[in-house]
Amino acid sequence: MTATPEAQRVAAAGAARDVFEAELAVVAGVRNAAEARLVDLVVRALAEGSWQGHRVHTPVQWLMWRAGVARPTAQRVVALARRAPVLPVTMGMFAEGRLSFDQAACVARYTPAEFEASVALLAEDATVAQIATATRDYGFDAQARPSDVPEPTAAEPEVPKDPEADRDMSFGTEESGQWWARLRLPADEGLAVEGALKAVRDRLHDQARTAAKVAAVAEGRSTKGLEVPVPSWADAVVGMAHSVLSGGAAGAGVASRARVLVHLEGTRSGDGWMASAHMAGVLPDELRRYLTCDADAEVVWEKDGAPVNLGRTKHIVPRRIRRLIEHRDRGCRVPGCDQTWWLQVHHIVHWEDDGVTDTHNLICLCSRHHRLHHQGHLGITGNADDPNGVVFTDETGRPMAGATRARPPRPADMPTVAPYQGPTGERLDREAVFFTPTRVPTPQTAVDGDVDSDDGSPPARRRRARCRTPGRTTGDGPTTTRGPPAA
């Protein structure tokens, strides 16, 4: 019987749709495998510390710069990379193109390592929403949370020391209930904290004196010679906390310029400068140059070593020039840095070295990169007025590369994987989902093995018998037809 034209048209449309969807499955599988390689590279970068070689702030910022992705994407890639070492089954299926990045990331987000083999097998047939539904509130054992990551071993490469590793704070509560804290900061930031503590301490002392006088007057006693105990530094810390909690933390952001008082004077030989913190000792040369690179200066006239007059306060970088530099640079100029707030204006050639305060010699830096430069970890040379005229180098003198340009892949770069099958489209019954904890097998065993293991690991190909979601056949029955997810 000859088919009608309408039937031929429908058959041709169906065949074309099958070809299109087959091509889509191939592309999806290749994309999954390629993204798995990206995650694997990030795993290596985290383990070896290679992301730190560019002096960027975080692995997320490094990935944004080198891979050209948005911050949310970079955050999710790094999060998956951090958990990848304890998710061998998931990462193995991801590398084979059987799981998408979103499916793998969802498994990593909610699943402890002991259960990941079982969850990964369900994930292959489920949508991202279904994976989240099945795992988010499943109630895995409390002792095996997704944040568990193996401790580094002695055989792992040593991560290069961060120049700001001496900047940290820790606090907690002892068994006795006493709260404790320990803080370590660079000298200039420590001086800012110390200045705030002194201000609060003086304020508390003034309040105590006022209260003592009021009490003396009320009792008919003399207000002269009242002894008022000086508040302790602990009182000052608590007072500073009360001040923030009652008045808000609007000024808590990193200041664009350090708010510390530094005394700057020429050396006796007349060929340099020396700086000391107010009522404190001499500052290191690199800290002096960092603080005076962008500061307010007040000239003090002296005669025979004694101050006799004060000049007007001047901005080392005048406000009108600062606005020009900020508008020109629109953020920190260091490659890979996306900081656009709390910027500092840096003299490429320091004014101590006869550098001029002109636009070609001024550049916007975030506080971290500015500090790294003056510590000798980041070199900066060139003409800032030229968009490509500034050269940044690491401590070895090696130039920092610009943003990576993606190149067309070669045939050898393309992963060879099976077409992506995707979710079955069946409805998920949460009551029928059961995950089994196992000793995590190797990715090869979990992916290719069709035989039940004797160590408690789930079989690799029998997810239908274990999960028993409605509409899904069990055992060796016929497979279901994949389609759009049910509502």
CSV table of C-alpha atoms in Angstrom, one decimal:
chain,number,residue,atom,x,y,z
A,1,MET,CA,0.0,0.0,0.0
A,2,THR,CA,1.4,3.4,-1.0
A,3,ALA,CA,1.7,5.9,1.8
A,4,THR,CA,-0.2,9.1,1.5
A,5,PRO,CA,1.7,12.4,1.1
A,6,GLU,CA,0.7,13.4,4.6
A,7,ALA,CA,2.1,10.1,6.0
A,8,GLN,CA,5.3,10.6,4.0
A,9,ARG,CA,5.6,14.1,5.4
A,10,VAL,CA,5.1,13.0,9.0
A,11,ALA,CA,7.7,10.1,8.5
A,12,ALA,CA,10.2,12.5,7.0
A,13,ALA,CA,9.7,15.0,9.8
A,14,GLY,CA,10.2,12.2,12.4
A,15,ALA,CA,13.4,11.0,10.7
A,16,ALA,CA,14.8,14.5,10.6
A,17,ARG,CA,13.9,14.9,14.3
A,18,ASP,CA,15.7,11.7,15.1
A,19,VAL,CA,18.8,12.8,13.3
A,20,PHE,CA,18.7,16.2,15.0
A,21,GLU,CA,18.3,14.7,18.5
A,22,ALA,CA,21.0,12.1,17.8
A,23,GLU,CA,23.4,15.0,16.9
A,24,LEU,CA,22.3,16.9,20.0
A,25,ALA,CA,23.1,13.8,22.1
A,26,VAL,CA,26.6,13.6,20.6
A,27,VAL,CA,27.3,17.2,21.3
A,28,ALA,CA,26.0,17.0,24.8
A,29,GLY,CA,28.2,14.0,25.5
A,30,VAL,CA,31.3,15.8,24.1
A,31,ARG,CA,30.4,18.9,26.2
A,32,ASN,CA,30.1,16.8,29.3
A,33,ALA,CA,33.5,15.2,28.8
A,34,ALA,CA,35.1,18.5,28.0
A,35,GLU,CA,33.7,20.1,31.1
A,36,ALA,CA,34.9,17.1,33.1
A,37,ARG,CA,38.4,17.8,31.8
A,38,LEU,CA,38.0,21.5,32.9
A,39,VAL,CA,37.1,20.3,36.4
A,40,ASP,CA,40.0,17.9,36.5
A,41,LEU,CA,42.4,20.8,35.6
A,42,VAL,CA,40.9,22.8,38.4
A,43,VAL,CA,41.5,19.9,40.7
A,44,ARG,CA,45.2,19.9,39.7
A,45,ALA,CA,45.4,23.7,40.2
A,46,LEU,CA,44.0,23.4,43.7
A,47,ALA,CA,46.3,20.6,44.6
A,48,GLU,CA,49.5,22.2,43.1
A,49,GLY,CA,48.6,25.8,44.0
A,50,SER,CA,49.3,26.8,40.4
A,51,TRP,CA,46.4,29.3,40.5
A,52,GLN,CA,48.4,31.3,43.1
A,53,GLY,CA,51.3,32.0,40.6
A,54,HIS,CA,49.3,34.8,39.0
A,55,ARG,CA,48.7,36.6,42.4
A,56,VAL,CA,44.9,36.5,42.0
A,57,HIS,CA,42.8,36.6,45.1
A,58,THR,CA,41.0,33.2,44.9
A,59,PRO,CA,40.7,30.1,42.6
A,60,VAL,CA,37.3,31.4,41.5
A,61,GLN,CA,38.8,34.6,40.3
A,62,TRP,CA,41.6,32.7,38.5
A,63,LEU,CA,39.1,30.6,36.7
A,64,MET,CA,37.0,33.6,35.7
A,65,TRP,CA,40.1,35.1,34.2
A,66,ARG,CA,41.7,32.1,32.5
A,67,ALA,CA,38.5,30.3,31.3
A,68,GLY,CA,36.4,33.4,30.6
A,69,VAL,CA,33.4,32.3,32.7
A,70,ALA,CA,31.1,34.2,35.0
A,71,ARG,CA,31.6,34.2,38.7
A,72,PRO,CA,28.6,31.9,39.5
A,73,THR,CA,29.9,29.3,37.0
A,74,ALA,CA,33.5,29.5,38.4
A,75,GLN,CA,32.2,29.1,41.9
A,76,ARG,CA,30.3,25.9,40.9
A,77,VAL,CA,33.3,24.5,39.0
A,78,VAL,CA,35.6,25.1,42.0
A,79,ALA,CA,33.1,23.6,44.4
A,80,LEU,CA,32.9,20.4,42.3
A,81,ALA,CA,36.7,20.3,42.0
A,82,ARG,CA,37.1,20.5,45.8
A,83,ARG,CA,34.9,17.4,46.2
A,84,ALA,CA,36.1,15.5,43.1
A,85,PRO,CA,38.7,13.4,45.0
A,86,VAL,CA,36.1,11.7,47.1
A,87,LEU,CA,33.6,11.3,44.2
A,88,PRO,CA,35.3,8.8,41.8
A,89,VAL,CA,32.2,7.2,40.4
A,90,THR,CA,30.5,10.5,39.7
A,91,MET,CA,33.6,11.9,38.1
A,92,GLY,CA,34.2,8.8,36.1
A,93,MET,CA,30.7,8.9,34.6
A,94,PHE,CA,31.1,12.7,34.1
A,95,ALA,CA,34.4,12.1,32.1
A,96,GLU,CA,32.6,9.5,30.0
A,97,GLY,CA,29.9,12.0,29.1
A,98,ARG,CA,27.2,10.1,30.9
A,99,LEU,CA,26.6,12.9,33.4
A,100,SER,CA,26.3,16.6,32.7
A,101,PHE,CA,28.1,19.2,34.8
A,102,ASP,CA,24.9,20.2,36.5
A,103,GLN,CA,24.1,16.6,37.4
A,104,ALA,CA,27.6,16.0,38.8
A,105,ALA,CA,27.5,19.3,40.7
A,106,CYS,CA,24.2,18.4,42.2
A,107,VAL,CA,25.5,15.0,43.4
A,108,ALA,CA,28.6,16.7,44.8
A,109,ARG,CA,26.5,19.3,46.6
A,110,TYR,CA,24.3,17.0,48.6
A,111,THR,CA,25.9,13.6,48.7
A,112,PRO,CA,28.4,12.2,51.3
A,113,ALA,CA,31.3,10.2,49.8
A,114,GLU,CA,30.0,6.9,51.2
A,115,PHE,CA,26.8,7.2,49.2
A,116,GLU,CA,28.0,8.8,46.0
A,117,ALA,CA,28.3,5.5,44.0
A,118,SER,CA,24.6,4.8,44.7
A,119,VAL,CA,23.5,8.4,44.0
A,120,ALA,CA,25.6,8.7,40.8
A,121,LEU,CA,23.7,5.7,39.3
A,122,LEU,CA,20.4,7.3,39.9
A,123,ALA,CA,21.7,10.6,38.6
A,124,GLU,CA,22.3,9.2,35.2
A,125,ASP,CA,18.6,8.7,34.7
A,126,ALA,CA,17.3,11.8,36.6
A,127,THR,CA,17.0,15.5,35.9
A,128,VAL,CA,18.9,17.9,38.1
A,129,ALA,CA,15.8,18.8,40.0
A,130,GLN,CA,15.1,15.2,40.6
A,131,ILE,CA,18.6,14.6,41.9
A,132,ALA,CA,18.2,17.5,44.3
A,133,THR,CA,14.8,16.3,45.4
A,134,ALA,CA,16.1,12.8,46.1
A,135,THR,CA,19.3,13.8,48.0
A,136,ARG,CA,18.7,17.2,49.6
A,137,ASP,CA,16.5,15.9,52.4
A,138,TYR,CA,17.4,12.3,52.3
A,139,GLY,CA,18.9,12.2,55.8
A,140,PHE,CA,22.3,10.8,55.1
A,141,ASP,CA,24.4,9.8,58.1
A,142,ALA,CA,25.5,12.8,60.1
A,143,GLN,CA,29.1,11.5,60.3
A,144,ALA,CA,29.5,11.7,56.5
A,145,ARG,CA,28.6,15.1,55.2
A,146,PRO,CA,29.4,16.4,51.7
A,147,SER,CA,32.0,18.8,53.2
A,148,ASP,CA,34.2,15.8,54.1
A,149,VAL,CA,37.4,16.1,52.0
A,150,PRO,CA,40.5,14.0,52.5
A,151,GLU,CA,43.4,15.7,54.3
A,152,PRO,CA,46.5,16.3,52.1
A,153,THR,CA,49.2,13.7,52.5
A,154,ALA,CA,52.9,14.2,52.8
A,155,ALA,CA,53.3,13.0,49.3
A,156,GLU,CA,51.3,15.8,47.8
A,157,PRO,CA,53.1,18.8,46.4
A,158,GLU,CA,53.6,21.7,48.7
A,159,VAL,CA,51.4,24.7,48.0
A,160,PRO,CA,53.4,27.9,47.6
A,161,LYS,CA,53.1,30.1,50.7
A,162,ASP,CA,50.7,33.0,50.3
A,163,PRO,CA,52.5,36.3,51.1
A,164,GLU,CA,49.4,37.2,53.2
A,165,ALA,CA,49.4,33.9,55.1
A,166,ASP,CA,50.3,35.8,58.3
A,167,ARG,CA,47.0,37.6,58.2
A,168,ASP,CA,44.4,35.5,60.1
A,169,MET,CA,42.1,35.4,63.0
A,170,SER,CA,40.7,32.6,65.1
A,171,PHE,CA,38.3,32.5,68.0
A,172,GLY,CA,36.1,30.0,69.8
A,173,THR,CA,34.8,28.9,73.2
A,174,GLU,CA,36.7,26.9,75.7
A,175,GLU,CA,35.3,24.0,77.7
A,176,SER,CA,34.9,26.4,80.7
A,177,GLY,CA,32.6,28.6,78.5
A,178,GLN,CA,35.2,31.4,78.2
A,179,TRP,CA,35.4,33.0,74.8
A,180,TRP,CA,38.9,33.5,73.3
A,181,ALA,CA,40.3,35.1,70.2
A,182,ARG,CA,43.7,35.4,68.4
A,183,LEU,CA,44.4,38.0,65.7
A,184,ARG,CA,47.5,38.5,63.5
A,185,LEU,CA,47.6,41.4,60.9
A,186,PRO,CA,50.2,43.3,58.9
A,187,ALA,CA,51.5,46.3,60.8
A,188,ASP,CA,49.4,49.0,59.1
A,189,GLU,CA,46.1,47.1,59.6
A,190,GLY,CA,47.1,46.3,63.2
A,191,LEU,CA,47.7,50.0,63.8
A,192,ALA,CA,44.2,50.7,62.5
A,193,VAL,CA,42.7,48.2,64.9
A,194,GLU,CA,44.8,49.5,67.7
A,195,GLY,CA,43.7,53.1,67.0
A,196,ALA,CA,40.1,52.0,67.1
A,197,LEU,CA,40.6,50.2,70.4
A,198,LYS,CA,42.3,53.2,71.9
A,199,ALA,CA,39.5,55.5,70.8
A,200,VAL,CA,36.9,53.2,72.3
A,201,ARG,CA,39.0,52.8,75.5
A,202,ASP,CA,39.3,56.6,75.9
A,203,ARG,CA,35.5,56.9,75.3
A,204,LEU,CA,34.8,54.3,78.0
A,205,HIS,CA,37.2,56.1,80.4
A,206,ASP,CA,35.5,59.4,79.7
A,207,GLN,CA,32.1,57.9,80.4
A,208,ALA,CA,33.3,56.3,83.6
A,209,ARG,CA,34.7,59.7,84.8
A,210,THR,CA,31.4,61.5,84.0
A,211,ALA,CA,29.4,58.8,85.8
A,212,ALA,CA,31.7,59.1,88.9
A,213,LYS,CA,31.3,62.9,89.0
A,214,VAL,CA,27.5,62.6,88.7
A,215,ALA,CA,27.5,60.1,91.5
A,216,ALA,CA,29.7,62.3,93.7
A,217,VAL,CA,27.5,65.3,93.2
A,218,ALA,CA,24.4,63.3,94.0
A,219,GLU,CA,26.0,62.1,97.2
A,220,GLY,CA,27.4,65.6,98.2
A,221,ARG,CA,31.0,64.5,97.8
A,222,SER,CA,33.8,66.5,96.1
A,223,THR,CA,34.5,65.8,92.5
A,224,LYS,CA,38.2,66.4,92.8
A,225,GLY,CA,40.6,63.5,93.0
A,226,LEU,CA,38.1,60.9,91.9
A,227,GLU,CA,39.8,57.6,91.2
A,228,VAL,CA,38.3,56.0,88.1
A,229,PRO,CA,39.7,52.6,87.0
A,230,VAL,CA,41.0,52.6,83.4
A,231,PRO,CA,39.1,50.3,81.1
A,232,SER,CA,41.0,47.2,80.0
A,233,TRP,CA,41.7,46.3,76.4
A,234,ALA,CA,39.1,43.6,76.7
A,235,ASP,CA,36.6,46.3,77.7
A,236,ALA,CA,37.6,48.1,74.5
A,237,VAL,CA,37.0,45.1,72.3
A,238,VAL,CA,33.6,44.6,73.8
A,239,GLY,CA,32.8,48.3,73.5
A,240,MET,CA,33.9,48.2,69.8
A,241,ALA,CA,31.5,45.3,69.2
A,242,HIS,CA,28.6,47.2,71.0
A,243,SER,CA,29.4,50.2,68.8
A,244,VAL,CA,29.0,48.2,65.6
A,245,LEU,CA,26.0,46.3,66.7
A,246,SER,CA,24.1,49.5,67.8
A,247,GLY,CA,25.3,51.8,65.1
A,248,GLY,CA,25.7,49.5,62.1
A,249,ALA,CA,28.7,48.4,60.1
A,250,ALA,CA,28.5,50.8,57.3
A,251,GLY,CA,32.2,51.6,57.5
A,252,ALA,CA,33.4,48.1,57.8
A,253,GLY,CA,34.6,47.7,54.2
A,254,VAL,CA,38.3,47.8,53.4
A,255,ALA,CA,39.3,51.4,53.3
A,256,SER,CA,40.6,52.7,50.1
A,257,ARG,CA,43.5,54.2,52.0
A,258,ALA,CA,45.0,53.1,55.4
A,259,ARG,CA,43.7,55.2,58.3
A,260,VAL,CA,46.8,55.3,60.4
A,261,LEU,CA,49.1,58.2,61.5
A,262,VAL,CA,52.6,57.9,60.2
A,263,HIS,CA,55.5,60.3,60.9
A,264,LEU,CA,57.7,60.7,57.8
A,265,GLU,CA,61.1,62.4,58.0
A,266,GLY,CA,64.3,62.6,56.0
A,267,THR,CA,67.3,60.5,57.1
A,268,ARG,CA,70.3,62.1,58.6
A,269,SER,CA,72.3,61.5,55.4
A,270,GLY,CA,69.6,63.3,53.4
A,271,ASP,CA,69.3,60.5,50.8
A,272,GLY,CA,66.1,58.8,51.9
A,273,TRP,CA,63.1,58.7,54.1
A,274,MET,CA,62.2,57.1,57.4
A,275,ALA,CA,58.7,56.5,58.8
A,276,SER,CA,57.5,55.6,62.2
A,277,ALA,CA,54.0,54.9,63.5
A,278,HIS,CA,52.5,57.4,65.9
A,279,MET,CA,53.9,56.6,69.4
A,280,ALA,CA,55.6,53.5,68.0
A,281,GLY,CA,58.7,52.3,66.2
A,282,VAL,CA,60.2,52.6,62.8
A,283,LEU,CA,58.3,50.9,59.9
A,284,PRO,CA,59.9,48.6,57.4
A,285,ASP,CA,60.9,50.3,54.1
A,286,GLU,CA,58.3,48.4,52.0
A,287,LEU,CA,55.5,49.3,54.4
A,288,ARG,CA,56.6,53.0,54.4
A,289,ARG,CA,56.5,53.1,50.6
A,290,TYR,CA,53.1,51.3,50.6
A,291,LEU,CA,51.5,53.7,53.0
A,292,THR,CA,53.0,56.9,51.5
A,293,CYS,CA,52.2,55.9,47.9
A,294,ASP,CA,48.7,57.3,48.3
A,295,ALA,CA,48.2,59.4,51.5
A,296,ASP,CA,47.6,62.8,52.9
A,297,ALA,CA,50.7,64.7,53.9
A,298,GLU,CA,51.0,67.5,56.5
A,299,VAL,CA,54.2,69.4,56.5
A,300,VAL,CA,55.8,70.1,59.9
A,301,TRP,CA,58.3,73.0,60.1
A,302,GLU,CA,61.1,72.4,62.6
A,303,LYS,CA,63.9,74.6,64.1
A,304,ASP,CA,66.7,73.0,66.0
A,305,GLY,CA,64.8,69.8,66.1
A,306,ALA,CA,61.6,71.2,67.6
A,307,PRO,CA,58.4,71.7,65.6
A,308,VAL,CA,57.5,75.3,65.2
A,309,ASN,CA,54.7,75.4,62.6
A,310,LEU,CA,52.3,73.2,60.6
A,311,GLY,CA,51.7,73.5,56.9
A,312,ARG,CA,48.5,72.7,55.1
A,313,THR,CA,47.4,69.1,54.5
A,314,LYS,CA,48.1,68.0,51.0
A,315,HIS,CA,47.0,64.9,49.1
A,316,ILE,CA,49.9,63.1,47.6
A,317,VAL,CA,47.5,62.2,44.8
A,318,PRO,CA,45.2,65.2,44.4
A,319,ARG,CA,41.5,64.5,44.3
A,320,ARG,CA,41.0,65.7,40.8
A,321,ILE,CA,43.7,63.4,39.5
A,322,ARG,CA,42.4,60.5,41.5
A,323,ARG,CA,39.0,60.9,39.9
A,324,LEU,CA,40.7,60.8,36.4
A,325,ILE,CA,42.6,57.7,37.3
A,326,GLU,CA,39.6,55.9,38.7
A,327,HIS,CA,37.5,56.7,35.7
A,328,ARG,CA,40.3,55.6,33.3
A,329,ASP,CA,41.0,52.3,35.0
A,330,ARG,CA,37.5,51.4,36.2
A,331,GLY,CA,39.1,48.9,38.7
A,332,CYS,CA,42.3,47.2,39.6
A,333,ARG,CA,44.5,47.0,36.6
A,334,VAL,CA,46.2,43.7,37.5
A,335,PRO,CA,45.3,40.9,35.0
A,336,GLY,CA,42.6,38.7,36.4
A,337,CYS,CA,41.5,41.0,39.2
A,338,ASP,CA,37.9,42.2,39.1
A,339,GLN,CA,38.0,44.4,42.2
A,340,THR,CA,36.2,47.7,41.4
A,341,TRP,CA,35.7,49.1,45.0
A,342,TRP,CA,38.1,50.4,47.6
A,343,LEU,CA,40.9,51.1,45.1
A,344,GLN,CA,44.2,52.7,45.9
A,345,VAL,CA,46.2,54.9,43.5
A,346,HIS,CA,49.7,53.7,43.1
A,347,HIS,CA,52.8,55.5,41.8
A,348,ILE,CA,54.4,53.2,39.2
A,349,VAL,CA,57.7,55.0,40.0
A,350,HIS,CA,57.4,56.0,43.6
A,351,TRP,CA,57.7,59.7,44.5
A,352,GLU,CA,60.7,58.8,46.7
A,353,ASP,CA,62.4,57.8,43.5
A,354,ASP,CA,61.5,61.1,41.8
A,355,GLY,CA,58.3,59.6,40.3
A,356,VAL,CA,55.8,62.3,39.1
A,357,THR,CA,52.2,62.5,40.2
A,358,ASP,CA,50.9,62.5,36.6
A,359,THR,CA,48.4,60.2,35.0
A,360,HIS,CA,50.9,58.1,33.1
A,361,ASN,CA,52.7,57.2,36.4
A,362,LEU,CA,49.5,56.5,38.4
A,363,ILE,CA,47.5,53.3,38.3
A,364,CYS,CA,44.5,51.9,40.3
A,365,LEU,CA,45.2,48.8,42.4
A,366,CYS,CA,43.2,46.9,45.0
A,367,SER,CA,44.7,46.9,48.4
A,368,ARG,CA,45.9,43.3,48.1
A,369,HIS,CA,47.8,43.8,44.9
A,370,HIS,CA,49.2,47.1,46.1
A,371,ARG,CA,50.6,45.4,49.1
A,372,LEU,CA,52.0,42.5,47.1
A,373,HIS,CA,53.8,45.0,44.9
A,374,HIS,CA,55.5,46.8,47.8
A,375,GLN,CA,56.4,43.4,49.3
A,376,GLY,CA,58.3,42.6,46.1
A,377,HIS,CA,55.9,39.9,44.8
A,378,LEU,CA,54.4,41.9,42.0
A,379,GLY,CA,56.3,44.0,39.5
A,380,ILE,CA,54.7,47.0,37.8
A,381,THR,CA,56.3,49.0,35.0
A,382,GLY,CA,55.2,51.0,32.0
A,383,ASN,CA,52.9,53.8,30.9
A,384,ALA,CA,49.5,53.7,32.6
A,385,ASP,CA,47.9,56.0,30.0
A,386,ASP,CA,48.4,53.3,27.3
A,387,PRO,CA,45.8,50.5,27.7
A,388,ASN,CA,48.4,47.9,26.9
A,389,GLY,CA,51.4,49.9,28.2
A,390,VAL,CA,51.7,48.4,31.7
A,391,VAL,CA,53.7,45.2,32.3
A,392,PHE,CA,53.0,43.1,35.4
A,393,THR,CA,55.6,40.5,36.5
A,394,ASP,CA,55.8,38.0,39.3
A,395,GLU,CA,58.6,37.8,41.8
A,396,THR,CA,60.8,36.0,39.3
A,397,GLY,CA,60.4,38.7,36.7
A,398,ARG,CA,58.2,36.6,34.5
A,399,PRO,CA,55.4,38.6,32.8
A,400,MET,CA,51.9,37.8,33.7
A,401,ALA,CA,49.9,36.8,30.7
A,402,GLY,CA,46.6,38.5,29.7
A,403,ALA,CA,43.3,36.7,29.5
A,404,THR,CA,43.4,33.4,27.8
A,405,ARG,CA,41.9,33.3,24.2
A,406,ALA,CA,40.1,30.1,23.4
A,407,ARG,CA,41.5,28.4,20.3
A,408,PRO,CA,39.6,26.1,17.9
A,409,PRO,CA,40.0,22.5,19.1
A,410,ARG,CA,42.1,20.1,17.1
A,411,PRO,CA,40.6,16.7,16.3
A,412,ALA,CA,42.9,15.2,19.0
A,413,ASP,CA,41.5,17.5,21.5
A,414,MET,CA,37.9,16.3,21.1
A,415,PRO,CA,36.9,13.6,23.6
A,416,THR,CA,35.6,10.4,22.2
A,417,VAL,CA,32.5,9.5,24.2
A,418,ALA,CA,29.1,7.8,23.6
A,419,PRO,CA,26.1,10.1,22.9
A,420,TYR,CA,24.6,11.5,26.1
A,421,GLN,CA,21.4,9.6,27.0
A,422,GLY,CA,20.1,12.0,29.5
A,423,PRO,CA,17.2,11.7,32.0
A,424,THR,CA,14.5,9.1,31.3
A,425,GLY,CA,11.7,11.6,31.8
A,426,GLU,CA,10.0,9.4,34.4
A,427,ARG,CA,8.3,10.7,37.5
A,428,LEU,CA,10.4,10.4,40.7
A,429,ASP,CA,8.8,8.8,43.7
A,430,ARG,CA,10.8,9.9,46.7
A,431,GLU,CA,9.4,7.1,48.9
A,432,ALA,CA,10.9,4.5,46.5
A,433,VAL,CA,14.4,5.9,46.5
A,434,PHE,CA,16.9,4.1,48.6
A,435,PHE,CA,20.7,4.8,48.6
A,436,THR,CA,23.2,2.3,50.0
A,437,PRO,CA,26.5,3.4,51.6
A,438,THR,CA,29.5,1.6,50.2
A,439,ARG,CA,33.3,1.6,50.1
A,440,VAL,CA,33.8,3.8,47.1
A,441,PRO,CA,35.1,1.7,44.1
A,442,THR,CA,37.4,3.0,41.4
A,443,PRO,CA,35.7,4.9,38.6
A,444,GLN,CA,36.6,2.1,36.1
A,445,THR,CA,35.0,-0.6,38.3
A,446,ALA,CA,31.9,1.5,38.9
A,447,VAL,CA,31.3,2.4,35.3
A,448,ASP,CA,32.2,-0.8,33.5
A,449,GLY,CA,31.4,-3.6,35.9
A,450,ASP,CA,28.1,-5.5,35.4
A,451,VAL,CA,28.7,-8.0,38.2
A,452,ASP,CA,27.6,-7.5,41.7
A,453,SER,CA,30.6,-6.7,43.9
A,454,ASP,CA,31.1,-8.5,47.3
A,455,ASP,CA,32.3,-5.5,49.2
A,456,GLY,CA,28.9,-3.8,49.6
A,457,SER,CA,29.3,-1.6,46.5
A,458,PRO,CA,26.1,-1.2,44.4
A,459,PRO,CA,26.0,-2.9,41.0
A,460,ALA,CA,26.7,-0.6,38.2
A,461,ARG,CA,23.9,-1.4,35.8
A,462,ARG,CA,21.0,-2.4,38.0
A,463,ARG,CA,19.7,0.9,39.2
A,464,ARG,CA,16.1,0.1,38.2
A,465,ALA,CA,15.9,-2.8,40.7
A,466,ARG,CA,17.3,-0.8,43.5
A,467,CYS,CA,15.5,2.6,43.0
A,468,ARG,CA,12.1,1.3,42.0
A,469,THR,CA,10.6,4.6,40.9
A,470,PRO,CA,7.1,4.3,39.5
A,471,GLY,CA,6.9,3.9,35.8
A,472,ARG,CA,10.3,2.3,35.7
A,473,THR,CA,10.7,-1.4,35.0
A,474,THR,CA,12.7,-3.6,37.3
A,475,GLY,CA,15.1,-6.4,36.9
A,476,ASP,CA,15.7,-7.5,33.3
A,477,GLY,CA,12.4,-6.2,31.9
A,478,PRO,CA,12.2,-3.9,28.8
A,479,THR,CA,13.7,-0.5,29.1
A,480,THR,CA,11.5,2.6,29.2
A,481,THR,CA,11.4,5.1,26.5
A,482,ARG,CA,13.1,8.4,27.3
A,483,GLY,CA,11.1,11.5,27.0
A,484,PRO,CA,10.5,14.9,28.6
A,485,PRO,CA,10.4,14.9,32.4
A,486,ALA,CA,7.0,14.3,33.9
A,487,ALA,CA,5.4,17.2,35.8
